[in-house]
Coordinates of C-alpha atoms in Angstrom, one line a residue:
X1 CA 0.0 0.0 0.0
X2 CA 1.1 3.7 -0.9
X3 CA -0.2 6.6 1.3
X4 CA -1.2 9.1 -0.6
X5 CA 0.8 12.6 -1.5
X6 CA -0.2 16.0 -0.3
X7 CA -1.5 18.7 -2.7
X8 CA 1.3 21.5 -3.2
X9 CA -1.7 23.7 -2.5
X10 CA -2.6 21.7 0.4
X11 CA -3.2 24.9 2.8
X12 CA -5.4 26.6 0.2
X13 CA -7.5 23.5 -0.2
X14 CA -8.1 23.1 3.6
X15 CA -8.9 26.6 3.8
X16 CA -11.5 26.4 0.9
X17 CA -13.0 23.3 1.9
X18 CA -13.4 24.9 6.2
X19 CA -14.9 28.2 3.9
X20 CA -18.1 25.9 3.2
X21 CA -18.5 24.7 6.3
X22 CA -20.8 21.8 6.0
X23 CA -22.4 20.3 8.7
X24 CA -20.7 17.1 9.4
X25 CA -22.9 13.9 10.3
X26 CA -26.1 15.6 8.8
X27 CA -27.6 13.9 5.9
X28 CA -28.8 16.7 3.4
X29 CA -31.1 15.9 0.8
X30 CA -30.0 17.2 -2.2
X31 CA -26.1 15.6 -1.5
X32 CA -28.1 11.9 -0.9
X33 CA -30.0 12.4 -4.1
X34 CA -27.1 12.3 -6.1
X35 CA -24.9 9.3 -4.7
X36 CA -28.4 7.3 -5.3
X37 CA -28.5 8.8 -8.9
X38 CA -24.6 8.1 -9.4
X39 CA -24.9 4.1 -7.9
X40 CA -27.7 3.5 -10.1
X41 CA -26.2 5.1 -13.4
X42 CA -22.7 3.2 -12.2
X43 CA -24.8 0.4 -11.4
X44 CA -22.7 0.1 -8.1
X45 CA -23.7 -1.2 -4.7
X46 CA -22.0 2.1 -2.8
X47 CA -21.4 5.7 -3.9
X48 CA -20.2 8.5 -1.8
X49 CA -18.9 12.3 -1.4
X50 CA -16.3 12.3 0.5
X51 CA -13.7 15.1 1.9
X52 CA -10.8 15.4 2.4
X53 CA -9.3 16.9 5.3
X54 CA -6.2 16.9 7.2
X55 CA -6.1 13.7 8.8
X56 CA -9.3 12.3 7.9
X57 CA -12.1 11.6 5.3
X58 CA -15.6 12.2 5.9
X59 CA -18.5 11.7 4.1
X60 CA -21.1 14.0 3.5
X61 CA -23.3 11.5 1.9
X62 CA -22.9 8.0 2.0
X63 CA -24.9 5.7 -0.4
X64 CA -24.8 1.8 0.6
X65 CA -21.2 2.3 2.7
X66 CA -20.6 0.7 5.6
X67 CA -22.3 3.1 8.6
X68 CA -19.3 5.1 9.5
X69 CA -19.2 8.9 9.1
X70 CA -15.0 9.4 8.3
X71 CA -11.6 7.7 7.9
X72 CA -8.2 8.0 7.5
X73 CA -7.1 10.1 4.9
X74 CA -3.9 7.8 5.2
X75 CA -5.7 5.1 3.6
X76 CA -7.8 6.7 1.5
X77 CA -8.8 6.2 -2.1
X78 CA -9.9 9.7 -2.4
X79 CA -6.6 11.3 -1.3
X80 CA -5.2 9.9 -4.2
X81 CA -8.2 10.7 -6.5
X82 CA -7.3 14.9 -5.8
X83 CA -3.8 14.4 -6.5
X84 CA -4.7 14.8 -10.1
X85 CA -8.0 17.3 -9.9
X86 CA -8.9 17.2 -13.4
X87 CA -9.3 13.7 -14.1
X88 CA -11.8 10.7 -13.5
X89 CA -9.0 7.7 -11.6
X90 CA -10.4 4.3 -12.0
X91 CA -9.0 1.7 -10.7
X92 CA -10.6 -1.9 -12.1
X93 CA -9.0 -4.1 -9.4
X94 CA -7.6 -2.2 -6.2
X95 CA -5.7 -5.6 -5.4
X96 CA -3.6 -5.2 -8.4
X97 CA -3.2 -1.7 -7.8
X98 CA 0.1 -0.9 -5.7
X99 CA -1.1 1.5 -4.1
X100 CA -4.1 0.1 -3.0
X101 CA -3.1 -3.8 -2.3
X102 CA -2.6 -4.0 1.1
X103 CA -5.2 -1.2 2.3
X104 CA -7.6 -2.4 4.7
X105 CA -10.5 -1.9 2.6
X106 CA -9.3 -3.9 0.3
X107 CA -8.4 -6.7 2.5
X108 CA -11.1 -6.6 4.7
X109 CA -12.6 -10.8 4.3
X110 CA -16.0 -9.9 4.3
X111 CA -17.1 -7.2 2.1
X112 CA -13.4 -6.1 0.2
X113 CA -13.5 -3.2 -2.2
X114 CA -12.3 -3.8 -5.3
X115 CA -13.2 -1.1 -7.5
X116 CA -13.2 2.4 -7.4
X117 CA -14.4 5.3 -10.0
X118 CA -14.0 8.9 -8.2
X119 CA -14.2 12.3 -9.8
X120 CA -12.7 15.2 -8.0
X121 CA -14.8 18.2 -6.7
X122 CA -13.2 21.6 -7.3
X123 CA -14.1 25.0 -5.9
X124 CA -13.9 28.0 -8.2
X125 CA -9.8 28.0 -8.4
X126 CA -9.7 25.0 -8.9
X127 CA -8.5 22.9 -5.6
X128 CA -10.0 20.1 -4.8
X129 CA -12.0 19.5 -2.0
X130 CA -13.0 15.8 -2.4
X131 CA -14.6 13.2 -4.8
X132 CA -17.8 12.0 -6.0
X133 CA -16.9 8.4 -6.1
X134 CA -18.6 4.8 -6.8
X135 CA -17.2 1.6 -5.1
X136 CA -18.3 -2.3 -5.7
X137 CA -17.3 -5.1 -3.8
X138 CA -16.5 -6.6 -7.4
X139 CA -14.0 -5.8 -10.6
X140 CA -15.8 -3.2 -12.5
X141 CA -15.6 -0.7 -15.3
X142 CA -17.6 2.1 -16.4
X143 CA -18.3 2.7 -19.9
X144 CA -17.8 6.1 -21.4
X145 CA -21.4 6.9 -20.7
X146 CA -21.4 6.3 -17.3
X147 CA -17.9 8.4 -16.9
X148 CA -19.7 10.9 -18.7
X149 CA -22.7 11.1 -16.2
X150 CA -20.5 10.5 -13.0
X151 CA -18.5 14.0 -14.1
X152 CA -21.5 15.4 -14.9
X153 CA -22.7 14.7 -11.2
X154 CA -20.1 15.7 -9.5
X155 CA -20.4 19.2 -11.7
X156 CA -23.4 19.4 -9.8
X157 CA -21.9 18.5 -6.1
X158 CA -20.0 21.2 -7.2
X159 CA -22.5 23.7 -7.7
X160 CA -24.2 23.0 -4.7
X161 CA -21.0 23.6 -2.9
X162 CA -20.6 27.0 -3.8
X163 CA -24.3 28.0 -4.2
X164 CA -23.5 27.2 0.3
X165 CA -20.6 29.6 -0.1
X166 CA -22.6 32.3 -1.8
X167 CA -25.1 31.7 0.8
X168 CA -22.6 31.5 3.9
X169 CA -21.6 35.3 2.4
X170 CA -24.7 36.8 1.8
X171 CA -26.1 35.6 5.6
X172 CA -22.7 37.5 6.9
X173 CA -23.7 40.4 5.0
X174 CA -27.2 39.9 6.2
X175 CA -26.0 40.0 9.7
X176 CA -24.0 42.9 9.4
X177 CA -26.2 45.3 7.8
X178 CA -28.9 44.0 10.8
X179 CA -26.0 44.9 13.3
X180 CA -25.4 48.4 11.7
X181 CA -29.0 49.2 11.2
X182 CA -29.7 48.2 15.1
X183 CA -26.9 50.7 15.9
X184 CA -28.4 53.4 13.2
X185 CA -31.7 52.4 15.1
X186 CA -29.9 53.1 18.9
X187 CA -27.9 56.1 17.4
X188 CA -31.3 57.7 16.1
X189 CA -33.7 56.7 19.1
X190 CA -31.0 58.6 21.9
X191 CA -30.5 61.3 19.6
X192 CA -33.9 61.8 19.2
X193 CA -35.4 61.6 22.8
X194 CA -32.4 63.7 23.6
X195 CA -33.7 66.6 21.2
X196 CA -37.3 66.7 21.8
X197 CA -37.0 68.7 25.4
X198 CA -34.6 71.2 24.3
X199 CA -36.6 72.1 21.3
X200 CA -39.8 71.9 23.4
X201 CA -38.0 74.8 25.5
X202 CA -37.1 76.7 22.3
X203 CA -40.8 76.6 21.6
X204 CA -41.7 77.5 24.7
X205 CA -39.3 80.7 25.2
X206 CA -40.3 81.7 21.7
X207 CA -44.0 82.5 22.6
X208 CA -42.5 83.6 26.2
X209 CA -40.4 86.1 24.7
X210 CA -42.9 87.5 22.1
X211 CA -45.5 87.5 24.9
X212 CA -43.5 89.1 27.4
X213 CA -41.3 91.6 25.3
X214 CA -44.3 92.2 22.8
X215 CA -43.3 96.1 23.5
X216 CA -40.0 96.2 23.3
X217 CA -39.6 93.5 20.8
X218 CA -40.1 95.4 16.9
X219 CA -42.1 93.7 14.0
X220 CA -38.8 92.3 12.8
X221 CA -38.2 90.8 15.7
X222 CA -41.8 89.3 15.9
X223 CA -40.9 87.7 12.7
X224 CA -37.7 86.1 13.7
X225 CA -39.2 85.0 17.2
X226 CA -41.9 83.2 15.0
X227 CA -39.7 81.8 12.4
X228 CA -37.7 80.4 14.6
X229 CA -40.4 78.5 16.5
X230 CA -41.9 77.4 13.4
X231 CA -38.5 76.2 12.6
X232 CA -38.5 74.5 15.9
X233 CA -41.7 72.7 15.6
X234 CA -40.7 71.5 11.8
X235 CA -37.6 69.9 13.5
X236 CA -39.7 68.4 16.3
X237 CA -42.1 66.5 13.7
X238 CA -39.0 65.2 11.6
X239 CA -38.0 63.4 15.3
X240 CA -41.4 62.3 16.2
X241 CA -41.5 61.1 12.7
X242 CA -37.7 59.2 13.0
X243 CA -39.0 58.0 16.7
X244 CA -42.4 56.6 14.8
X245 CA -40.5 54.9 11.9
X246 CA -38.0 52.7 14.0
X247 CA -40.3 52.5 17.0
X248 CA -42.6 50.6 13.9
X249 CA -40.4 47.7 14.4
X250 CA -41.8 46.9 17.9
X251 CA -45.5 48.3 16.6
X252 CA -45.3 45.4 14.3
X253 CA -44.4 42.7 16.5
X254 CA -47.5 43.6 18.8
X255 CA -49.7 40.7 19.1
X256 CA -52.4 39.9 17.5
X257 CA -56.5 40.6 18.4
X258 CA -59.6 41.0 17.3
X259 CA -61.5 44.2 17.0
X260 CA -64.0 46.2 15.3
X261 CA -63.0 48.0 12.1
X262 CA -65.7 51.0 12.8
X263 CA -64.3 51.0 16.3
X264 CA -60.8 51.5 15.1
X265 CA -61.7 54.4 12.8
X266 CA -63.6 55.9 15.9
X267 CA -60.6 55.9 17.8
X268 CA -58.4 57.5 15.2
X269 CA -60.9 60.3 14.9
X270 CA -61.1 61.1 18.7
X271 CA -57.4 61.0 18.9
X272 CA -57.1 63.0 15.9
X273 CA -59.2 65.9 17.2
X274 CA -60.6 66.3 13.5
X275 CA -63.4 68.7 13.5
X276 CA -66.1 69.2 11.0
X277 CA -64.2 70.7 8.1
X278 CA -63.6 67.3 7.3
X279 CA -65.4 64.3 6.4
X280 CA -64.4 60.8 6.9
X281 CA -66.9 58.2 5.2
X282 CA -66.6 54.3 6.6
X283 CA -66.9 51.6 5.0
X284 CA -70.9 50.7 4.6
X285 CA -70.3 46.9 5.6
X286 CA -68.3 47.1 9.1
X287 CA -66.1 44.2 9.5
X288 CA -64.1 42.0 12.4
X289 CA -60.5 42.0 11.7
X290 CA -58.3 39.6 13.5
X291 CA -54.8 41.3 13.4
X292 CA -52.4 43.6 14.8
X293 CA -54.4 46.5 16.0
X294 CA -51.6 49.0 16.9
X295 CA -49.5 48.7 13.6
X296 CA -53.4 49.2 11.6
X297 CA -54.1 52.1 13.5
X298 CA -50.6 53.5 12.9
X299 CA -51.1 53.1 9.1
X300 CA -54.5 54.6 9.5
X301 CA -53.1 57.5 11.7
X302 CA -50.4 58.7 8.2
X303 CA -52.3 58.0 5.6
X304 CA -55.5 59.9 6.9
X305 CA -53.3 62.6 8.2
X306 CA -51.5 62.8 5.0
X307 CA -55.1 63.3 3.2
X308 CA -56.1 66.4 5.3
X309 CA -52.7 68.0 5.2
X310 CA -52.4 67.5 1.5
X311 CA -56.0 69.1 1.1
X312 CA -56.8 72.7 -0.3
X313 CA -60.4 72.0 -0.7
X314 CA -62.6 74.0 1.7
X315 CA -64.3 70.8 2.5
X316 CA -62.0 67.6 3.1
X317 CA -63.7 64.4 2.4
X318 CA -61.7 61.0 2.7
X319 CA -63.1 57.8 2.1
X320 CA -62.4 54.7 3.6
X321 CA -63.5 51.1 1.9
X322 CA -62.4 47.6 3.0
X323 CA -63.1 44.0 2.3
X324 CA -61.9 40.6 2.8
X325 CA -60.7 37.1 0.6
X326 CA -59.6 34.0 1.8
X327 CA -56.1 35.5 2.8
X328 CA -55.9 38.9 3.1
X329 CA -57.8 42.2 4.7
X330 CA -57.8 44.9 2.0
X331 CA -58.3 48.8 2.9
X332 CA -58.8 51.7 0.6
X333 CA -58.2 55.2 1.7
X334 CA -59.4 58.2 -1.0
X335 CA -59.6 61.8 -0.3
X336 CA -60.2 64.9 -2.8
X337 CA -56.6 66.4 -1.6
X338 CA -54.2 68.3 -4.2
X339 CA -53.4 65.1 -5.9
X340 CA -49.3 63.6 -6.5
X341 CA -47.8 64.2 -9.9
X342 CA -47.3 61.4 -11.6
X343 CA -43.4 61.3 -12.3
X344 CA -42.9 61.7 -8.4
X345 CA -45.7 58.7 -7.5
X346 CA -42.6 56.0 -7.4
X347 CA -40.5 58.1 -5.0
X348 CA -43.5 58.8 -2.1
X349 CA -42.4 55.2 -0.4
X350 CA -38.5 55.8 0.3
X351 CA -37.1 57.0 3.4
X352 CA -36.4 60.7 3.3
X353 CA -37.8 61.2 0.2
X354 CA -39.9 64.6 -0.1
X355 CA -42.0 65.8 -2.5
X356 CA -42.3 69.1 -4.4
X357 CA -45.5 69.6 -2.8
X358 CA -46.2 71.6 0.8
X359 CA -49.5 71.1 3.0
X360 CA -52.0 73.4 4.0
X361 CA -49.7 75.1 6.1
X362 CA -47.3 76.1 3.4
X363 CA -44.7 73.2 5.0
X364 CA -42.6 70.6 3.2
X365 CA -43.4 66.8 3.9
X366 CA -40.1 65.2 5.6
X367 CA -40.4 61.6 3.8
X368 CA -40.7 59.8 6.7
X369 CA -44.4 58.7 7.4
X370 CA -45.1 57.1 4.0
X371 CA -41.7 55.1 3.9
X372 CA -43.5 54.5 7.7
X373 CA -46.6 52.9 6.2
X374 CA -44.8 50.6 3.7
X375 CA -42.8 49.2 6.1
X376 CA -45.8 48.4 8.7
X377 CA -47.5 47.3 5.6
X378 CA -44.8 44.6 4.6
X379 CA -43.9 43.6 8.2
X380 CA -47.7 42.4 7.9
X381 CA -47.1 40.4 5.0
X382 CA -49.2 42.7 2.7
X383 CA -48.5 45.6 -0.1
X384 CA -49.4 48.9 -0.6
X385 CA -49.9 51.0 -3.7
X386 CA -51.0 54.4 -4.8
X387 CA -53.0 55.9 -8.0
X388 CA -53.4 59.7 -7.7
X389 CA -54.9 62.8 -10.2
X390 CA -53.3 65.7 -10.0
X391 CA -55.7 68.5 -8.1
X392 CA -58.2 65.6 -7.4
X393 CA -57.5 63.3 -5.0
X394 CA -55.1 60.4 -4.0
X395 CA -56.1 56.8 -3.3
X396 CA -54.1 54.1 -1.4
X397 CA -55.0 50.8 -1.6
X398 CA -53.3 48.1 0.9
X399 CA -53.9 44.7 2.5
X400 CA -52.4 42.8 5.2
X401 CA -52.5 39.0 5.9
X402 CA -55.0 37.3 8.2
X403 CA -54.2 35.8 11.2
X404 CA -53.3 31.9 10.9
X405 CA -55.9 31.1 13.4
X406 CA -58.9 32.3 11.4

């Protein structure tokens, strides 16, 4: 018997074939189907993928072997098979093989190998990691069909190896971004809260100041005085509207209950304070939704919002449908505001993203309580959309799926 050689790119190989890192001892579907596929094409009793590693082989799928999950590399039909990377090594009779002829395997009374086919699998430069291989307890020899499919299997092994490394990458990248964004998240929330009271006291000494120095305070003055609060409170809704967009995360994970859609419209209006100068129309069938209440009500809360600040009519009206399928609850919220133009309709959904539009109060949006909506919207498994005439009105139309249990 000959032990087998090490690869010149031996450290490479090992570090490539760690990079994967396939779970040892677990039998994985798509690895089983193909040693069945390659035994039955090779018409041989055992088929395997095996790799190699420093001291030992294992198998990550083992096709009518003997139930073990490694073995030596040392003695090791497959340590010989990656010394040449780009061919198929058959060997008809490992007992007229030197380097085979005295392995164990070969030897062993009562179920000898005797034959051997293995293919090498490479990675992407071309080190390989292991074999596909077929073994019979018999002489054997493939014909050139059966070489054919056996390299054309192990092109597959392959692929499935490094779809896992593409995988393994993009879940790294995953958890990075997840760990910056929950930092972003931390940075914004304590840089927010610690805003809000100072710019509540700016507020504050601004009407203090034009109150109590009204005489000695000129028009100009005035002006600046109310500028700068304005400028104050403009700030103070672009934190509320930060704190509301990350705090939409927990908003979302709120369980789930049942309530009564009328009821939840009710509620928004109280808390609202809208007065008469604006009409909200429900929808004619009421309806008991089984979801999460708080996130609804928080999409509710923008988009109605939205429609009265966006609103130059002297009466707003908004009107509010709903229905259900099998799946999901779908809403509809129209009003007869100043309308979206229709090259900036794609945009109204991204974080930070304003329009060249301003509400009743002459005030630019901030582009923070529609990218809100979508992503309440999505964390409930649904979509949202938008269809709007310019000077008319603006309609959104989203659902979100039903609870399981119903």
């Amino acid at each position: 018997m000959i032990q087998p050689a090490t690869p010149l790119n031996e450290k490479e190989r090992l570090s490539s074939l760690n990079s994967i890192e396939l779970l040892k001892g677990v039998s994985e579907e798509e690895f089983d189907n193909i040693t069945q596929l390659a035994s039955y094409i090779c018409k041989t009793p055992i088929s395997l993928i095996t790799l190699v590693e420093t001291e030992k082989n294992w198998y990550k799928s083992n096709h009518g072997g003997p139930s073990i999950a490694e073995s030596e590399r040392r003695l090791s039909h497959c340590a010989h098979a990656i010394l040449e990377p780009d061919d198929l090594m058959e060997v008809e009779d490992l007992r007229e093989d030197l380097r085979f002829k005295d392995n164990p395997f070969t030897s062993n009374p009562e179920s000898p190998i005797l034959y051997y086919a293995g293919m090498p699998l490479l990675d992407n430069n071309g080190f390989a990691l292991g074999t596909l291989c077929v073994l019979d307890t018999k002489i054997n020899k493939l014909n050139e069909d059966q070489k054919s499919a056996l390299k054309a299997l192990a092109k597959q092994v392959e692929k499935l190896f490094e779809l896992r490394r593409k995988n393994l990458y993009l879940e790294k990248i995953k958890q990075e971004l997840d760990d910056h964004n929950s930092l972003l998240k931390d940075f914004a929330g304590v840089v927010s809260h610690d805003m809000k009271m100072p710019l509540a006291n700016m507020i504050i000494t601004a009407d203090l100041i034009k109150a109590r120095y009204k005489d000695h305070v000129d028009e100009k003055g005035q002006e600046h005085l109310s500028n700068l609060k304005k400028s104050a409170l403009k700030l103070s809704d672009y934190i509320n509207g930060i704190l509301n967009h990350y705090e939409s995360d927990r908003i979302a994970s709120s369980d789930l209950v049942e309530f009564d859609f009328h009821h939840l419209l009710e509620d928004i209006i109280d808390l609202m304070n809208i007065n008469d100068k604006c009409e909200i129309n429900f929808p004619s069938d009421n309806m008991m939704l089984n979801c999460n209440r708080s996130a609804l009500e928080q999409i509710f809360i923008n988009l109605i919002n939205n429609s009265i600040k966006y609103n130059n009519k002297e009466k707003i009206v908004i009107d509010i449908e709903s229905f259900k399928d099998e799946n999901f609850y779908h809403f509809t919220v129209k009003d007869n505001g100043i309308g979206i133009p229709e090259d900036q309709l794609s945009n109204i959904f991204q974080l930070f993203k304003t329009l060249y539009i301003t509400d009743r109060q002459g005030n630019q949006g901030n582009g923070i309580g529609l990218s809100t909506v979508k992503k309440l919207v999505n964390s409930l498994g649904g979509k949202i959309s938008v269809q709007s005439v310019l000077g008319e009105s603006t309609c959104f139309d989203f659902s979100i799926k039903k609870s399981l249990s119903l």
